Short mmCIF file of C-alpha atoms in Angstrom, two decimals:
data_model
loop_
_atom_site.label_atom_id
_atom_site.label_comp_id
_atom_site.label_asym_id
_atom_site.label_seq_id
_atom_site.Cartn_x
_atom_site.Cartn_y
_atom_site.Cartn_z
CA MET Y 1 -20.72 -20.17 -37.89
CA THR Y 2 -17.18 -20.51 -36.44
CA VAL Y 3 -14.96 -18.30 -37.39
CA GLU Y 4 -11.69 -16.52 -37.00
CA ILE Y 5 -10.85 -12.61 -36.29
CA CYS Y 6 -7.97 -10.95 -36.89
CA PRO Y 7 -7.56 -9.57 -33.00
CA LYS Y 8 -5.33 -6.89 -33.73
CA GLY Y 9 -7.71 -6.17 -36.75
CA ARG Y 10 -9.49 -3.07 -35.00
CA ALA Y 11 -8.80 -2.03 -31.87
CA TRP Y 12 -7.59 -4.01 -28.49
CA MET Y 13 -5.90 -4.34 -25.67
CA GLU Y 14 -2.85 -5.68 -24.86
CA ILE Y 15 -2.33 -8.30 -21.54
CA SER Y 16 1.18 -7.87 -19.37
CA VAL Y 17 1.33 -10.87 -17.84
CA GLU Y 18 4.95 -9.81 -17.67
CA ASN Y 19 3.76 -6.89 -15.58
CA LEU Y 20 1.13 -8.43 -14.16
CA THR Y 21 3.44 -11.03 -12.51
CA TYR Y 22 6.02 -8.58 -11.44
CA ASN Y 23 2.93 -6.55 -9.63
CA VAL Y 24 2.27 -9.35 -7.81
CA GLU Y 25 5.67 -10.41 -6.85
CA GLN Y 26 5.96 -6.33 -5.23
CA LEU Y 27 2.27 -6.59 -3.58
CA ARG Y 28 3.35 -9.96 -1.80
CA SER Y 29 6.12 -8.03 -0.22
CA LEU Y 30 4.01 -5.65 1.80
CA LEU Y 31 1.54 -8.38 2.83
CA PRO Y 32 1.42 -8.87 6.34
CA ALA Y 33 2.67 -12.56 7.88
CA GLY Y 34 0.56 -15.20 6.38
CA ALA Y 35 -1.75 -13.12 4.20
CA LYS Y 36 -2.83 -13.82 1.06
CA LEU Y 37 -3.41 -12.12 -2.52
CA MET Y 38 -7.09 -11.91 -3.19
CA PRO Y 39 -8.10 -10.68 -6.15
CA ALA Y 40 -10.56 -8.14 -7.52
CA LEU Y 41 -11.32 -9.37 -10.93
CA LYS Y 42 -14.93 -8.35 -11.30
CA ALA Y 43 -15.67 -5.56 -13.97
CA ASN Y 44 -14.25 -7.57 -16.13
CA ALA Y 45 -11.03 -7.00 -13.47
CA TYR Y 46 -10.52 -3.84 -13.85
CA GLY Y 47 -11.78 -3.78 -18.77
CA HIS Y 48 -8.25 -6.03 -18.60
CA GLY Y 49 -10.05 -9.73 -18.99
CA ALA Y 50 -11.35 -11.44 -16.30
CA GLY Y 51 -11.24 -15.13 -17.73
CA ILE Y 52 -6.82 -14.42 -19.52
CA THR Y 53 -6.44 -12.24 -15.90
CA GLY Y 54 -7.33 -14.93 -13.36
CA ARG Y 55 -5.62 -18.01 -15.48
CA ALA Y 56 -2.99 -16.05 -15.32
CA LEU Y 57 -2.75 -15.51 -11.88
CA ASN Y 58 -3.21 -19.49 -11.20
CA GLU Y 59 -1.05 -19.72 -12.94
CA MET Y 60 1.97 -17.64 -10.33
CA GLY Y 61 -0.31 -19.72 -7.25
CA VAL Y 62 -3.07 -17.22 -6.71
CA ASP Y 63 -6.09 -18.94 -5.75
CA SER Y 64 -8.74 -16.34 -3.73
CA PHE Y 65 -10.54 -14.02 -5.51
CA CYS Y 66 -13.85 -11.67 -5.33
CA VAL Y 67 -15.64 -9.94 -7.84
CA ALA Y 68 -19.04 -8.43 -7.11
CA SER Y 69 -21.61 -10.30 -8.64
CA VAL Y 70 -22.35 -14.66 -9.29
CA GLU Y 71 -22.79 -14.22 -12.95
CA GLU Y 72 -18.88 -12.56 -12.50
CA GLY Y 73 -18.83 -16.07 -10.57
CA VAL Y 74 -19.62 -18.17 -12.83
CA GLU Y 75 -17.77 -16.61 -16.25
CA LEU Y 76 -14.90 -17.40 -13.36
CA ARG Y 77 -15.86 -20.87 -13.39
CA ASP Y 78 -16.84 -20.92 -17.21
CA GLU Y 79 -13.17 -19.50 -18.22
CA GLY Y 80 -11.68 -22.13 -16.52
CA VAL Y 81 -10.09 -20.22 -13.38
CA LYS Y 82 -9.68 -22.24 -9.84
CA GLY Y 83 -9.60 -20.95 -6.62
CA ASP Y 84 -11.97 -19.55 -4.11
CA ILE Y 85 -14.65 -17.35 -4.95
CA LEU Y 86 -15.78 -14.54 -2.97
CA ILE Y 87 -19.07 -12.73 -4.46
CA LEU Y 88 -18.97 -9.08 -2.65
CA GLY Y 89 -22.57 -7.54 -3.56
CA TYR Y 90 -26.30 -8.91 -3.59
CA THR Y 91 -26.67 -12.15 -5.15
CA SER Y 92 -31.20 -13.03 -5.37
CA PRO Y 93 -32.51 -15.95 -3.78
CA GLU Y 94 -32.68 -17.59 -7.61
CA ASN Y 95 -29.71 -17.59 -8.30
CA PHE Y 96 -28.86 -19.06 -4.31
CA ARG Y 97 -28.21 -22.22 -6.70
CA LEU Y 98 -25.23 -21.07 -9.03
CA LEU Y 99 -23.50 -20.93 -5.39
CA LYS Y 100 -23.35 -24.59 -5.01
CA SER Y 101 -23.40 -25.43 -8.47
CA CYS Y 102 -19.95 -23.01 -8.65
CA GLU Y 103 -19.33 -22.89 -5.84
CA LEU Y 104 -18.75 -20.02 -5.03
CA THR Y 105 -18.34 -17.60 -2.04
CA GLN Y 106 -21.63 -15.03 -0.83
CA SER Y 107 -20.91 -11.68 1.27
CA ILE Y 108 -23.30 -11.53 4.13
CA LEU Y 109 -24.12 -7.77 3.46
CA ASP Y 110 -26.55 -7.73 6.76
CA TYR Y 111 -28.13 -9.58 9.36
CA ASP Y 112 -31.36 -9.66 7.40
CA TYR Y 113 -29.55 -11.02 3.56
CA ALA Y 114 -28.29 -13.39 6.62
CA LYS Y 115 -31.79 -14.93 7.28
CA ILE Y 116 -33.22 -15.14 3.65
CA LEU Y 117 -29.22 -16.58 2.76
CA ASN Y 118 -30.01 -19.55 6.30
CA SER Y 119 -33.56 -19.58 4.73
CA TRP Y 120 -32.37 -21.19 1.68
CA ARG Y 121 -32.62 -25.11 2.03
CA GLU Y 122 -28.81 -26.42 1.55
CA PRO Y 123 -26.09 -24.84 3.78
CA LEU Y 124 -24.02 -21.74 2.39
CA ASN Y 125 -20.68 -20.42 2.51
CA CYS Y 126 -20.26 -16.65 3.36
CA HIS Y 127 -18.68 -14.38 4.26
CA LEU Y 128 -19.93 -11.85 6.50
CA ALA Y 129 -19.39 -7.77 5.75
CA VAL Y 130 -18.78 -5.97 8.98
CA ASP Y 131 -19.97 -1.94 8.35
CA THR Y 132 -17.04 -0.45 10.15
CA GLY Y 133 -17.94 3.22 9.08
CA MET Y 134 -18.51 3.38 5.21
CA LYS Y 135 -21.84 2.72 5.48
CA ARG Y 136 -22.18 0.79 2.41
CA ILE Y 137 -23.24 -3.69 2.82
CA GLY Y 138 -22.13 -4.74 6.28
CA GLU Y 139 -23.73 -5.26 9.18
CA ASP Y 140 -23.00 -2.09 12.03
CA TRP Y 141 -19.36 -3.59 13.98
CA GLU Y 142 -22.00 -2.56 16.80
CA ASN Y 143 -24.22 -5.00 16.51
CA PHE Y 144 -22.45 -8.01 18.18
CA ASP Y 145 -25.07 -9.30 19.73
CA ARG Y 146 -26.34 -9.73 15.15
CA ILE Y 147 -23.36 -10.88 13.97
CA LEU Y 148 -23.22 -13.98 17.10
CA GLU Y 149 -26.06 -14.85 15.47
CA ILE Y 150 -25.28 -15.24 11.65
CA PHE Y 151 -22.41 -17.35 12.88
CA ARG Y 152 -24.86 -19.74 14.69
CA MET Y 153 -27.32 -19.33 11.80
CA ASP Y 154 -28.35 -23.06 9.92
CA ASN Y 155 -27.48 -23.05 7.09
CA LEU Y 156 -24.65 -20.74 6.93
CA ASP Y 157 -20.97 -21.93 7.00
CA VAL Y 158 -19.20 -17.68 8.02
CA SER Y 159 -16.16 -18.71 7.20
CA GLY Y 160 -14.76 -15.17 6.54
CA ILE Y 161 -15.56 -11.49 7.85
CA PHE Y 162 -14.50 -8.40 6.46
CA THR Y 163 -14.58 -4.99 5.72
CA HIS Y 164 -14.29 -1.00 3.67
CA LEU Y 165 -11.93 0.68 4.65
CA CYS Y 166 -13.68 4.32 2.59
CA VAL Y 167 -10.37 6.56 3.01
CA SER Y 168 -7.09 4.63 2.82
CA ASP Y 169 -6.30 6.38 -0.07
CA GLY Y 170 -6.63 10.04 1.87
CA LYS Y 171 -3.89 11.94 2.69
CA THR Y 172 -5.82 14.29 5.92
CA PRO Y 173 -4.79 13.34 9.55
CA SER Y 174 -8.73 12.97 9.66
CA GLU Y 175 -8.53 10.01 6.85
CA ARG Y 176 -5.74 9.00 8.70
CA GLU Y 177 -7.49 8.28 11.76
CA PHE Y 178 -10.79 7.54 10.64
CA THR Y 179 -9.35 4.34 9.15
CA TYR Y 180 -7.49 3.17 11.88
CA SER Y 181 -10.65 3.73 13.68
CA GLN Y 182 -11.97 1.94 11.35
CA GLY Y 183 -9.17 -1.39 11.83
CA GLU Y 184 -9.76 -0.95 15.41
CA LYS Y 185 -13.94 -1.24 15.11
CA PHE Y 186 -13.44 -4.61 12.94
CA ASN Y 187 -10.39 -6.19 15.33
CA ALA Y 188 -12.48 -5.51 18.33
CA VAL Y 189 -15.57 -6.96 16.99
CA VAL Y 190 -12.76 -10.19 15.43
CA LYS Y 191 -11.76 -10.26 18.99
CA LYS Y 192 -15.00 -10.72 20.90
CA LEU Y 193 -15.60 -13.71 18.49
CA ASN Y 194 -12.23 -15.10 19.02
CA ALA Y 195 -13.29 -15.17 22.17
CA LEU Y 196 -16.61 -17.52 21.74
CA GLY Y 197 -13.99 -19.98 19.18
CA TYR Y 198 -14.75 -18.17 16.04
CA GLU Y 199 -12.26 -17.96 14.32
CA PRO Y 200 -13.52 -16.95 10.92
CA LYS Y 201 -10.62 -15.64 7.74
CA THR Y 202 -10.40 -11.42 7.73
CA HIS Y 203 -9.72 -9.03 5.43
CA LEU Y 204 -10.15 -5.50 5.11
CA LEU Y 205 -7.33 -3.95 3.26
CA GLY Y 206 -7.81 -3.50 -1.04
CA SER Y 207 -5.18 -2.04 -3.05
CA TYR Y 208 -4.58 1.73 -0.80
CA GLY Y 209 -4.55 -0.16 1.87
CA LEU Y 210 -1.89 -2.59 1.44
CA LEU Y 211 -0.54 0.14 -0.37
CA ASN Y 212 -0.91 2.47 2.82
CA TYR Y 213 -1.84 0.74 5.90
CA PRO Y 214 0.35 -3.31 6.24
CA LYS Y 215 -0.19 -3.25 9.41
CA LEU Y 216 -4.30 -3.21 9.87
CA GLY Y 217 -3.45 -7.17 8.99
CA GLY Y 218 -5.39 -9.65 7.55
CA ASP Y 219 -5.55 -13.02 6.40
CA PHE Y 220 -6.05 -11.33 2.26
CA VAL Y 221 -5.24 -8.28 0.97
CA ARG Y 222 -8.05 -7.77 -1.71
CA THR Y 223 -5.84 -6.03 -4.34
CA GLY Y 224 -7.96 -4.32 -6.44
CA ILE Y 225 -6.06 -1.67 -9.30
CA ALA Y 226 -2.12 -1.90 -7.85
CA MET Y 227 -2.37 -4.71 -9.07
CA TYR Y 228 -2.91 -4.29 -13.11
CA GLY Y 229 -0.42 -1.30 -12.42
CA VAL Y 230 -2.67 2.01 -11.91
CA LEU Y 231 -3.60 3.59 -9.12
CA SER Y 232 -6.91 5.75 -9.31
CA ARG Y 233 -5.45 9.43 -9.50
CA SER Y 234 -1.55 10.15 -10.72
CA ASN Y 235 -1.56 12.44 -7.56
CA ASP Y 236 -3.11 9.17 -5.60
CA MET Y 237 -0.95 8.25 -1.78
CA ASN Y 238 1.45 6.04 -1.45
CA LEU Y 239 3.28 5.57 0.99
CA SER Y 240 4.38 1.03 0.51
CA GLY Y 241 7.63 2.55 -2.64
CA VAL Y 242 6.47 -0.59 -4.21
CA GLN Y 243 6.99 0.55 -7.90
CA LEU Y 244 4.17 -1.09 -9.95
CA LYS Y 245 4.23 -1.44 -13.56
CA PRO Y 246 1.05 -0.89 -15.98
CA VAL Y 247 -0.69 -4.72 -17.68
CA MET Y 248 -2.47 -3.32 -20.44
CA GLU Y 249 -1.72 -1.43 -23.45
CA LEU Y 250 -5.15 0.22 -25.64
CA LYS Y 251 -4.61 0.35 -29.01
CA SER Y 252 -6.53 0.73 -32.52
CA LYS Y 253 -6.58 1.06 -36.28
CA VAL Y 254 -5.79 3.65 -38.31
CA THR Y 255 -8.54 3.48 -40.81
CA ALA Y 256 -7.68 5.67 -42.76
CA VAL Y 257 -5.99 9.26 -44.08
CA LYS Y 258 -7.21 12.60 -44.76
CA LYS Y 259 -6.76 16.69 -45.49
CA LEU Y 260 -8.71 19.13 -44.69
CA GLU Y 261 -7.14 23.10 -46.23
CA ALA Y 262 -7.62 26.12 -43.59
CA GLY Y 263 -11.13 26.17 -42.62
CA GLU Y 264 -12.64 23.32 -43.56
CA GLY Y 265 -15.09 20.92 -41.03
CA ALA Y 266 -14.60 17.18 -40.19
CA GLY Y 267 -16.86 14.87 -38.08
CA TYR Y 268 -20.38 15.03 -36.68
CA GLY Y 269 -21.91 19.61 -35.76
CA LEU Y 270 -18.18 19.48 -37.87
CA ASP Y 271 -16.87 20.43 -34.54
CA TYR Y 272 -13.18 20.83 -35.49
CA ARG Y 273 -12.36 23.49 -37.72
CA ALA Y 274 -8.39 23.31 -39.57
CA GLU Y 275 -7.14 26.86 -39.15
CA LYS Y 276 -4.96 25.89 -41.30
CA PRO Y 277 -3.76 22.95 -44.29
CA SER Y 278 -4.65 19.72 -42.33
CA VAL Y 279 -4.06 16.50 -41.71
CA LEU Y 280 -6.71 13.63 -40.33
CA ALA Y 281 -6.84 10.24 -39.12
CA ILE Y 282 -9.51 8.03 -38.79
CA LEU Y 283 -9.29 5.58 -36.08
CA SER Y 284 -11.38 2.32 -35.41
CA ILE Y 285 -12.24 2.94 -31.70
CA GLY Y 286 -15.18 5.70 -30.42
CA TYR Y 287 -17.51 5.40 -26.73
CA GLY Y 288 -18.37 2.73 -27.66
CA ASP Y 289 -15.48 0.53 -26.93
CA GLY Y 290 -15.07 2.81 -23.62
CA LEU Y 291 -12.56 5.40 -25.14
CA PRO Y 292 -15.52 8.50 -23.73
CA ARG Y 293 -16.21 11.64 -25.00
CA GLU Y 294 -15.15 13.89 -22.56
CA LEU Y 295 -11.61 13.29 -24.87
CA SER Y 296 -13.29 14.96 -27.48
CA ASN Y 297 -11.95 18.45 -29.60
CA GLY Y 298 -8.56 17.38 -28.43
CA ALA Y 299 -9.63 17.84 -24.75
CA GLY Y 300 -7.92 14.09 -25.11
CA GLU Y 301 -4.10 12.67 -27.72
CA VAL Y 302 -3.25 8.96 -28.62
CA LEU Y 303 0.69 8.39 -29.40
CA ILE Y 304 0.65 7.28 -33.60
CA ASN Y 305 4.72 6.37 -34.45
CA GLY Y 306 5.50 7.97 -30.79
CA THR Y 307 4.31 11.12 -31.41
CA LYS Y 308 1.13 12.68 -29.76
CA ALA Y 309 -1.31 13.38 -31.38
CA PRO Y 310 -4.71 15.04 -30.38
CA ILE Y 311 -8.09 14.18 -30.37
CA ALA Y 312 -10.06 16.53 -33.15
CA GLY Y 313 -14.12 17.02 -33.57
CA ARG Y 314 -16.27 14.24 -30.99
CA ILE Y 315 -15.46 10.79 -30.95
CA CYS Y 316 -17.92 8.41 -32.25
CA MET Y 317 -19.50 5.31 -31.21
CA ASP Y 318 -16.89 3.32 -32.95
CA GLN Y 319 -14.17 5.95 -34.55
CA CYS Y 320 -12.61 9.50 -34.08
CA LEU Y 321 -11.01 11.59 -35.57
CA VAL Y 322 -7.05 12.72 -34.45
CA ASP Y 323 -4.79 15.58 -36.34
CA VAL Y 324 -1.29 14.59 -37.08
CA SER Y 325 -0.51 16.93 -38.81
CA ASP Y 326 3.00 17.20 -37.65
CA VAL Y 327 3.34 13.71 -37.08
CA GLU Y 328 5.33 11.91 -39.60
CA ALA Y 329 4.24 9.33 -42.54
CA VAL Y 330 1.12 8.36 -40.71
CA HIS Y 331 -0.75 5.32 -43.74
CA CYS Y 332 -4.23 3.17 -43.39
CA GLY Y 333 -3.19 0.43 -41.66
CA ASP Y 334 -0.45 2.56 -39.45
CA THR Y 335 -1.33 1.23 -34.96
CA ALA Y 336 -2.53 3.96 -32.57
CA VAL Y 337 -2.24 3.18 -28.91
CA ILE Y 338 -4.65 5.56 -26.47
CA ILE Y 339 -3.37 4.03 -23.51
CA GLY Y 340 0.92 2.90 -23.12
CA LYS Y 341 4.25 3.38 -25.18
CA SER Y 342 4.96 4.28 -28.56
CA GLY Y 343 9.08 4.75 -28.95
CA ASN Y 344 9.26 7.11 -26.43
CA MET Y 345 6.56 8.82 -25.42
CA GLU Y 346 3.77 7.01 -23.42
CA ILE Y 347 -0.09 7.71 -22.18
CA ARG Y 348 -1.48 6.34 -18.79
CA ALA Y 349 -4.36 5.24 -17.65
CA GLU Y 350 -4.01 8.26 -15.11
CA LYS Y 351 -4.10 10.88 -17.24
CA LEU Y 352 -6.49 9.61 -19.77
CA ALA Y 353 -8.65 9.75 -16.28
CA GLU Y 354 -7.88 13.21 -14.56
CA GLN Y 355 -8.53 14.99 -18.67
CA ALA Y 356 -11.30 12.99 -18.60
CA GLY Y 357 -12.46 14.02 -15.49
CA THR Y 358 -12.50 10.30 -13.50
CA ILE Y 359 -10.25 8.79 -12.11
CA SER Y 360 -8.31 5.10 -13.41
CA ASN Y 361 -10.99 2.90 -11.96
CA GLU Y 362 -14.19 3.91 -13.89
CA LEU Y 363 -12.22 4.51 -17.27
CA LEU Y 364 -11.25 0.91 -17.31
CA SER Y 365 -14.38 -1.01 -16.61
CA ARG Y 366 -16.04 0.96 -19.42
CA MET Y 367 -13.26 -0.86 -21.42
CA GLY Y 368 -15.86 -2.40 -24.32
CA THR Y 369 -15.77 -5.49 -24.63
CA ARG Y 370 -15.44 -5.90 -28.65
CA LEU Y 371 -11.86 -4.89 -27.55
CA HIS Y 372 -9.91 -7.84 -27.71
CA ARG Y 373 -8.60 -8.93 -24.80
CA ILE Y 374 -4.87 -10.00 -25.72
CA ARG Y 375 -1.97 -12.01 -23.32
CA VAL Y 376 1.01 -10.91 -24.41
#
């Protein structure tokens, strides 16, 4: 049965295409000569909604993307996203057929995985991952004989080659030296391939690579967290000077208002205890929607009517309590802002993540499927 549900009836995200467009323009201004953006839409576009984000990017002329899994690639196709889609992670042989039917590009994770891909019955479009020091995916950059053999495999069309910079957000001299050494190792492999007549497209920069090391070059840049107008941590290095705008605001409804006498408790375990006559508002959002329990008992706060309200007691799966004793005229049906602006106040994802003891990448990518994503 098909029914219409009000998207702002409980808890939701508002996705600003205007801010996304602004961020894309800013990041494009930093690109190496001739390079294009390859936005990362993995983890549901860092929680922002892969379909709504991908389609908006298509409208801006972006036609190359990367995701973590074949399932995410198929979802983008089902959502009508056009262009090249690179799978950065492992795809099992049982799902190789989806690479062909959905016109997806598969990453070659190392030499052994290349042999598995090559043994499949049809040619596959691939990008080769090269390990230049992160020790995650990729054939070791020093194993050039193996890298060359991969390019010569009959059923692999290796149209691209890439690496991952692992400390491009770092500030220390040793981190900067390591990042430059990764670029040198990667470019040494590419130079050898070019000398033998192979000219794959290259990409090694992600968000922090583009913000801090654009001169390392590449044909594509895998913009992730920065494209959404957020940094992993509020004090992360950004040498580019560009100012980015958050694409998402997270909001929920006030479902009830409760008055407590001094000494009364509230919530699970009665963890909240009123020290004086107090007022609580109940919000229709909880850890089942991605609001971390680490923000319980005053560790986090929300905005209501332009005023901060601390989280009271334990965050529940579907609800949470906030102390609105100092907020004027709170009523059932009002809107609470968990991430975003209300009046002159703002709560950024970076701050919320720090209060929860994590980074914004994790906070945002864990935002639940119950949240409606609304294009604004």
